Amino acid sequence: MRFDVSDEGPVGAETVVLLHGFPQSAQSWIGVSRPLLAAGYRVIAPDQRGYTPQARPRSRRAYRLNELVADVVALVDAAGAERVHLVGHDWGGGVAWMVAATRPDRLHTLTAVSAPHPRAVVKAMLTSRQSLQAWHVGFFQVPWLPEAAIRSRGGRFAVAMLEQSGLSADLARAYTDRFINDPDGLAAALRWYRAMPLDTSVGLRTGAVTVPTTYVWSTDDIAIGRRAAELTSRWVTGPFDFKVLEGVSHWIPEQAPDELATYILERIRSISPAT
């Protein structure tokens, strides 16, 4: 498979890898990338599996977590890096947690954005309203209906839902139009969700993370509640910081890029003070 990748900054510098979520692309990281590049880092942001036309398997089994983790490791190899600073938002955050848990040898640090540790999510679903907040996960399991809903009436339903979740009108329209113009891309993006039943045991067995980690959560996130966010620390045994952005929605990379970049740089410099 061939992935579309943004790769900027000095080739010999420490490398930061940015993983986007749904329904985003590497472009969602533009505001975050600028401060990282200005600080002298190499910044790599791929369009992940399914979002890249030449990396779009048709089987939902191809979107299991072990495959997504393998993509990240292959990307790090292709970049010529031994270890990287990994950042992930939304689904990208879920993948980043799994990379940190299973391949800590390839990471310097982890910054997870919005997405809590998988076992924190499971625990929160049993002890809070987290299941209700993640209603879209169940909806996306239904065949064909989510695709039809997202494309209906020129995408008005999807745009309205994204705006309601806190995304700006311009970005809500841009993300929706991308999938309307690329229905195969929409189906592929939804396979991330449809592969989840195949990965239930994997999430439950996700180990504790030992690499230095920062978890960033926002109070106006309609998908992730405070309970899951606060439980995350239980599954990090290495150095850990929990950052809370007040009044910010789920879309932290787009809505608060400077604050997020500051937290990423703080985490990186906690182990690289001379950088």
mmCIF file of C-alpha atoms in Angstrom:
data_model
loop_
_atom_site.group_PDB
_atom_site.id
_atom_site.type_symbol
_atom_site.label_atom_id
_atom_site.label_comp_id
_atom_site.label_asym_id
_atom_site.label_seq_id
_atom_site.Cartn_x
_atom_site.Cartn_y
_atom_site.Cartn_z
ATOM 1 C CA MET A 1 0.000 0.000 0.000
ATOM 2 C CA ARG A 2 1.072 3.575 -0.702
ATOM 3 C CA PHE A 3 0.099 6.317 1.759
ATOM 4 C CA ASP A 4 -0.266 10.048 1.198
ATOM 5 C CA VAL A 5 2.037 11.625 3.792
ATOM 6 C CA SER A 6 2.998 15.168 4.757
ATOM 7 C CA ASP A 7 6.696 15.173 5.713
ATOM 8 C CA GLU A 8 8.251 18.519 6.708
ATOM 9 C CA GLY A 9 11.257 19.730 8.646
ATOM 10 C CA PRO A 10 14.909 18.641 8.857
ATOM 11 C CA VAL A 11 15.402 14.974 7.983
ATOM 12 C CA GLY A 12 17.980 14.514 10.734
ATOM 13 C CA ALA A 13 15.873 16.120 13.462
ATOM 14 C CA GLU A 14 13.806 14.351 16.114
ATOM 15 C CA THR A 15 10.581 13.203 14.480
ATOM 16 C CA VAL A 16 6.988 13.839 15.528
ATOM 17 C CA VAL A 17 4.287 11.639 13.935
ATOM 18 C CA LEU A 18 0.702 12.956 13.940
ATOM 19 C CA LEU A 19 -2.241 10.529 13.500
ATOM 20 C CA HIS A 20 -5.664 11.962 12.598
ATOM 21 C CA GLY A 21 -9.113 10.630 13.434
ATOM 22 C CA PHE A 22 -12.572 10.463 11.819
ATOM 23 C CA PRO A 23 -13.564 12.191 9.580
ATOM 24 C CA GLN A 24 -10.308 14.104 9.343
ATOM 25 C CA SER A 25 -7.104 13.827 7.324
ATOM 26 C CA ALA A 26 -3.507 14.918 7.756
ATOM 27 C CA GLN A 27 -4.719 18.454 7.016
ATOM 28 C CA SER A 28 -6.331 18.630 10.460
ATOM 29 C CA TRP A 29 -2.815 18.994 11.926
ATOM 30 C CA ILE A 30 -1.744 22.119 9.996
ATOM 31 C CA GLY A 31 -2.187 24.459 12.966
ATOM 32 C CA VAL A 32 -0.330 22.090 15.295
ATOM 33 C CA SER A 33 2.505 21.406 12.851
ATOM 34 C CA ARG A 34 3.616 25.019 12.525
ATOM 35 C CA PRO A 35 4.879 25.464 16.116
ATOM 36 C CA LEU A 36 6.525 22.026 16.005
ATOM 37 C CA LEU A 37 8.347 22.891 12.779
ATOM 38 C CA ALA A 38 9.343 26.280 14.181
ATOM 39 C CA ALA A 39 10.881 24.454 17.143
ATOM 40 C CA GLY A 40 13.087 22.490 14.756
ATOM 41 C CA TYR A 41 11.354 19.116 14.620
ATOM 42 C CA ARG A 42 10.599 16.919 11.637
ATOM 43 C CA VAL A 43 6.817 16.482 11.434
ATOM 44 C CA ILE A 44 5.159 13.576 9.607
ATOM 45 C CA ALA A 45 1.379 13.325 9.208
ATOM 46 C CA PRO A 46 -0.121 10.505 7.106
ATOM 47 C CA ASP A 47 -3.586 10.101 5.672
ATOM 48 C CA GLN A 48 -4.264 6.829 7.424
ATOM 49 C CA ARG A 49 -5.442 3.484 6.062
ATOM 50 C CA GLY A 50 -8.680 3.895 4.133
ATOM 51 C CA TYR A 51 -8.272 7.658 3.844
ATOM 52 C CA THR A 52 -5.578 7.225 1.196
ATOM 53 C CA PRO A 53 -6.915 5.871 -2.155
ATOM 54 C CA GLN A 54 -3.907 3.584 -2.644
ATOM 55 C CA ALA A 55 -4.159 2.190 0.893
ATOM 56 C CA ARG A 56 -7.823 1.221 0.990
ATOM 57 C CA PRO A 57 -8.492 -2.494 1.612
ATOM 58 C CA ARG A 58 -12.118 -3.554 1.173
ATOM 59 C CA SER A 59 -12.289 -6.063 4.030
ATOM 60 C CA ARG A 60 -13.173 -4.794 7.495
ATOM 61 C CA ARG A 61 -10.655 -7.271 8.911
ATOM 62 C CA ALA A 62 -7.947 -5.145 7.323
ATOM 63 C CA TYR A 63 -8.850 -2.330 9.737
ATOM 64 C CA ARG A 64 -8.182 -4.209 12.967
ATOM 65 C CA LEU A 65 -5.873 -2.532 15.457
ATOM 66 C CA ASN A 66 -2.909 -4.805 14.759
ATOM 67 C CA GLU A 67 -3.001 -3.691 11.104
ATOM 68 C CA LEU A 68 -3.245 -0.009 12.053
ATOM 69 C CA VAL A 69 -0.354 -0.344 14.485
ATOM 70 C CA ALA A 70 1.694 -2.070 11.777
ATOM 71 C CA ASP A 71 1.057 0.922 9.496
ATOM 72 C CA VAL A 72 2.589 3.263 12.072
ATOM 73 C CA VAL A 73 5.631 1.052 12.576
ATOM 74 C CA ALA A 74 6.104 0.807 8.791
ATOM 75 C CA LEU A 75 5.844 4.602 8.547
ATOM 76 C CA VAL A 76 8.522 5.044 11.213
ATOM 77 C CA ASP A 77 10.728 2.564 9.352
ATOM 78 C CA ALA A 78 10.188 4.368 6.045
ATOM 79 C CA ALA A 79 11.114 7.662 7.707
ATOM 80 C CA GLY A 80 14.422 6.153 8.782
ATOM 81 C CA ALA A 81 13.713 6.821 12.459
ATOM 82 C CA GLU A 82 14.489 4.474 15.322
ATOM 83 C CA ARG A 83 12.034 6.173 17.693
ATOM 84 C CA VAL A 84 9.497 8.989 17.301
ATOM 85 C CA HIS A 85 7.291 11.236 19.383
ATOM 86 C CA LEU A 86 3.786 9.942 18.604
ATOM 87 C CA VAL A 87 0.649 12.103 18.736
ATOM 88 C CA GLY A 88 -2.853 10.852 17.955
ATOM 89 C CA HIS A 89 -6.313 12.411 18.016
ATOM 90 C CA ASP A 90 -9.654 10.569 18.086
ATOM 91 C CA TRP A 91 -9.140 7.267 16.228
ATOM 92 C CA GLY A 92 -5.520 8.263 15.760
ATOM 93 C CA GLY A 93 -5.312 8.457 19.537
ATOM 94 C CA GLY A 94 -6.669 4.935 19.868
ATOM 95 C CA VAL A 95 -4.009 3.666 17.495
ATOM 96 C CA ALA A 96 -1.334 5.676 19.319
ATOM 97 C CA TRP A 97 -2.265 4.045 22.642
ATOM 98 C CA MET A 98 -1.906 0.607 21.049
ATOM 99 C CA VAL A 99 1.469 1.486 19.535
ATOM 100 C CA ALA A 100 2.663 2.693 22.939
ATOM 101 C CA ALA A 101 1.377 -0.461 24.657
ATOM 102 C CA THR A 102 2.729 -2.965 22.134
ATOM 103 C CA ARG A 103 5.756 -1.251 20.541
ATOM 104 C CA PRO A 104 7.225 1.086 23.157
ATOM 105 C CA ASP A 105 10.632 0.380 21.620
ATOM 106 C CA ARG A 106 9.679 2.675 18.714
ATOM 107 C CA LEU A 107 8.553 5.668 20.799
ATOM 108 C CA HIS A 108 10.221 8.447 22.737
ATOM 109 C CA THR A 109 6.911 9.887 23.987
ATOM 110 C CA LEU A 110 3.150 9.658 23.516
ATOM 111 C CA THR A 111 0.627 12.499 23.406
ATOM 112 C CA ALA A 112 -2.933 11.166 23.187
ATOM 113 C CA VAL A 113 -5.618 13.704 22.307
ATOM 114 C CA SER A 114 -9.299 13.178 23.176
ATOM 115 C CA ALA A 115 -9.071 9.353 23.023
ATOM 116 C CA PRO A 116 -8.519 7.816 26.494
ATOM 117 C CA HIS A 117 -6.685 4.559 27.121
ATOM 118 C CA PRO A 118 -8.914 1.760 25.714
ATOM 119 C CA ARG A 119 -9.399 0.109 29.084
ATOM 120 C CA ALA A 120 -10.405 3.428 30.619
ATOM 121 C CA VAL A 121 -13.161 3.647 27.998
ATOM 122 C CA VAL A 122 -14.404 0.149 28.839
ATOM 123 C CA LYS A 123 -14.402 0.929 32.570
ATOM 124 C CA ALA A 124 -16.231 4.231 31.989
ATOM 125 C CA MET A 125 -18.906 2.514 29.921
ATOM 126 C CA LEU A 126 -19.733 0.378 32.947
ATOM 127 C CA THR A 127 -19.713 3.220 35.475
ATOM 128 C CA SER A 128 -20.884 6.379 33.655
ATOM 129 C CA ARG A 129 -22.785 7.765 30.664
ATOM 130 C CA GLN A 130 -19.900 6.981 28.310
ATOM 131 C CA SER A 131 -21.925 4.423 26.330
ATOM 132 C CA LEU A 132 -24.551 7.061 25.560
ATOM 133 C CA GLN A 133 -21.918 9.598 24.573
ATOM 134 C CA ALA A 134 -20.434 7.115 22.095
ATOM 135 C CA TRP A 135 -23.776 6.355 20.408
ATOM 136 C CA HIS A 136 -22.290 6.947 16.956
ATOM 137 C CA VAL A 137 -20.036 3.906 17.359
ATOM 138 C CA GLY A 138 -23.082 1.631 17.396
ATOM 139 C CA PHE A 139 -24.777 3.531 14.582
ATOM 140 C CA PHE A 140 -21.723 3.131 12.340
ATOM 141 C CA GLN A 141 -21.971 -0.675 12.695
ATOM 142 C CA VAL A 142 -25.205 -0.690 10.655
ATOM 143 C CA PRO A 143 -24.730 -1.591 6.962
ATOM 144 C CA TRP A 144 -25.216 1.184 4.324
ATOM 145 C CA LEU A 145 -27.419 3.434 6.528
ATOM 146 C CA PRO A 146 -24.585 5.620 7.910
ATOM 147 C CA GLU A 147 -23.269 6.200 4.390
ATOM 148 C CA ALA A 148 -26.742 7.170 3.210
ATOM 149 C CA ALA A 149 -27.270 9.500 6.192
ATOM 150 C CA ILE A 150 -23.928 11.251 5.698
ATOM 151 C CA ARG A 151 -24.561 11.804 1.973
ATOM 152 C CA SER A 152 -28.266 12.672 2.267
ATOM 153 C CA ARG A 153 -29.459 16.118 1.202
ATOM 154 C CA GLY A 154 -26.026 17.076 0.004
ATOM 155 C CA GLY A 155 -24.473 16.264 3.356
ATOM 156 C CA ARG A 156 -26.650 18.640 5.387
ATOM 157 C CA PHE A 157 -27.244 16.087 8.150
ATOM 158 C CA ALA A 158 -23.522 15.338 8.516
ATOM 159 C CA VAL A 159 -22.577 19.015 8.477
ATOM 160 C CA ALA A 160 -25.179 19.794 11.145
ATOM 161 C CA MET A 161 -23.956 16.966 13.389
ATOM 162 C CA LEU A 162 -20.327 18.030 13.060
ATOM 163 C CA GLU A 163 -21.211 21.652 13.810
ATOM 164 C CA GLN A 164 -23.232 20.538 16.832
ATOM 165 C CA SER A 165 -20.168 18.672 18.099
ATOM 166 C CA GLY A 166 -18.141 21.902 17.983
ATOM 167 C CA LEU A 167 -16.469 21.849 14.571
ATOM 168 C CA SER A 168 -16.492 25.097 12.605
ATOM 169 C CA ALA A 169 -18.975 25.422 9.738
ATOM 170 C CA ASP A 170 -16.214 25.636 7.125
ATOM 171 C CA LEU A 171 -14.450 22.492 8.313
ATOM 172 C CA ALA A 172 -17.720 20.600 8.804
ATOM 173 C CA ARG A 173 -18.583 21.292 5.171
ATOM 174 C CA ALA A 174 -15.051 20.472 3.950
ATOM 175 C CA TYR A 175 -14.915 17.118 5.771
ATOM 176 C CA THR A 176 -18.391 16.189 4.567
ATOM 177 C CA ASP A 177 -17.761 17.207 0.955
ATOM 178 C CA ARG A 178 -14.611 15.095 0.916
ATOM 179 C CA PHE A 179 -16.650 11.974 1.623
ATOM 180 C CA ILE A 180 -19.508 12.950 -0.684
ATOM 181 C CA ASN A 181 -16.988 13.272 -3.508
ATOM 182 C CA ASP A 182 -15.236 10.049 -2.491
ATOM 183 C CA PRO A 183 -17.857 7.458 -1.435
ATOM 184 C CA ASP A 184 -15.252 4.681 -1.385
ATOM 185 C CA GLY A 185 -13.282 6.770 1.096
ATOM 186 C CA LEU A 186 -16.346 7.111 3.322
ATOM 187 C CA ALA A 187 -16.937 3.365 3.303
ATOM 188 C CA ALA A 188 -13.283 2.760 4.132
ATOM 189 C CA ALA A 189 -13.314 5.252 7.008
ATOM 190 C CA LEU A 190 -16.364 3.533 8.477
ATOM 191 C CA ARG A 191 -14.564 0.179 8.347
ATOM 192 C CA TRP A 192 -12.469 1.416 11.273
ATOM 193 C CA TYR A 193 -15.672 1.262 13.335
ATOM 194 C CA ARG A 194 -16.978 -1.920 11.723
ATOM 195 C CA ALA A 195 -13.769 -3.739 12.606
ATOM 196 C CA MET A 196 -14.273 -2.972 16.310
ATOM 197 C CA PRO A 197 -16.289 -6.150 17.078
ATOM 198 C CA LEU A 198 -13.327 -8.140 15.769
ATOM 199 C CA ASP A 199 -11.038 -6.358 18.249
ATOM 200 C CA THR A 200 -13.060 -6.496 21.469
ATOM 201 C CA SER A 201 -10.600 -8.759 23.284
ATOM 202 C CA VAL A 202 -7.648 -6.712 22.041
ATOM 203 C CA GLY A 203 -8.980 -3.569 23.684
ATOM 204 C CA LEU A 204 -9.664 -5.384 26.937
ATOM 205 C CA ARG A 205 -6.110 -6.729 26.996
ATOM 206 C CA THR A 206 -4.379 -3.440 26.200
ATOM 207 C CA GLY A 207 -1.456 -3.183 28.588
ATOM 208 C CA ALA A 208 -0.213 -0.304 30.664
ATOM 209 C CA VAL A 209 1.883 2.295 28.868
ATOM 210 C CA THR A 210 5.425 2.819 30.109
ATOM 211 C CA VAL A 211 6.607 5.609 27.775
ATOM 212 C CA PRO A 212 6.338 9.247 28.985
ATOM 213 C CA THR A 213 2.742 10.213 28.196
ATOM 214 C CA THR A 214 0.532 13.278 28.071
ATOM 215 C CA TYR A 215 -3.226 12.902 27.750
ATOM 216 C CA VAL A 216 -5.173 15.955 26.539
ATOM 217 C CA TRP A 217 -8.936 16.123 27.071
ATOM 218 C CA SER A 218 -11.431 18.961 26.586
ATOM 219 C CA THR A 219 -14.461 19.711 28.725
ATOM 220 C CA ASP A 220 -16.863 20.240 25.796
ATOM 221 C CA ASP A 221 -16.075 16.897 24.145
ATOM 222 C CA ILE A 222 -19.469 15.335 23.433
ATOM 223 C CA ALA A 223 -17.952 11.916 22.663
ATOM 224 C CA ILE A 224 -15.605 11.422 25.642
ATOM 225 C CA GLY A 225 -16.766 12.074 29.183
ATOM 226 C CA ARG A 226 -14.764 13.112 32.223
ATOM 227 C CA ARG A 227 -14.940 9.644 33.804
ATOM 228 C CA ALA A 228 -13.037 7.969 30.945
ATOM 229 C CA ALA A 229 -10.574 10.847 30.819
ATOM 230 C CA GLU A 230 -9.784 10.707 34.531
ATOM 231 C CA LEU A 231 -9.484 6.903 34.569
ATOM 232 C CA THR A 232 -6.763 6.962 31.919
ATOM 233 C CA SER A 233 -3.958 7.510 34.429
ATOM 234 C CA ARG A 234 -4.563 4.021 35.862
ATOM 235 C CA TRP A 235 -3.083 2.497 32.736
ATOM 236 C CA VAL A 236 0.052 4.626 32.444
ATOM 237 C CA THR A 237 2.994 3.541 34.586
ATOM 238 C CA GLY A 238 5.533 5.909 33.033
ATOM 239 C CA PRO A 239 5.672 9.701 33.568
ATOM 240 C CA PHE A 240 2.160 11.072 33.000
ATOM 241 C CA ASP A 241 0.477 14.452 32.589
ATOM 242 C CA PHE A 242 -3.266 15.015 32.266
ATOM 243 C CA LYS A 243 -4.110 18.284 30.518
ATOM 244 C CA VAL A 244 -7.646 19.724 30.442
ATOM 245 C CA LEU A 245 -8.753 22.359 27.933
ATOM 246 C CA GLU A 246 -11.743 24.253 29.310
ATOM 247 C CA GLY A 247 -14.514 25.152 26.867
ATOM 248 C CA VAL A 248 -12.913 23.335 23.924
ATOM 249 C CA SER A 249 -14.814 20.761 21.866
ATOM 250 C CA HIS A 250 -13.719 17.314 20.671
ATOM 251 C CA TRP A 251 -11.875 18.941 17.764
ATOM 252 C CA ILE A 252 -8.785 19.982 19.691
ATOM 253 C CA PRO A 253 -6.278 20.022 16.779
ATOM 254 C CA GLU A 254 -8.486 22.408 14.829
ATOM 255 C CA GLN A 255 -9.907 24.480 17.688
ATOM 256 C CA ALA A 256 -6.893 24.789 20.010
ATOM 257 C CA PRO A 257 -3.780 24.045 17.909
ATOM 258 C CA ASP A 258 -1.422 26.392 19.779
ATOM 259 C CA GLU A 259 -2.325 25.012 23.198
ATOM 260 C CA LEU A 260 -2.012 21.441 21.934
ATOM 261 C CA ALA A 261 1.362 22.158 20.325
ATOM 262 C CA THR A 262 2.541 23.607 23.642
ATOM 263 C CA TYR A 263 1.584 20.401 25.466
ATOM 264 C CA ILE A 264 3.299 18.262 22.814
ATOM 265 C CA LEU A 265 6.479 20.315 23.095
ATOM 266 C CA GLU A 266 6.375 20.123 26.895
ATOM 267 C CA ARG A 267 6.177 16.347 26.698
ATOM 268 C CA ILE A 268 8.997 16.115 24.143
ATOM 269 C CA ARG A 269 11.245 18.458 26.129
ATOM 270 C CA SER A 270 10.609 16.539 29.339
ATOM 271 C CA ILE A 271 13.030 13.938 27.972
ATOM 272 C CA SER A 272 14.959 16.210 25.562
ATOM 273 C CA PRO A 273 15.654 19.360 27.609
ATOM 274 C CA ALA A 274 18.389 20.551 25.257
ATOM 275 C CA THR A 275 16.147 20.483 22.162
#
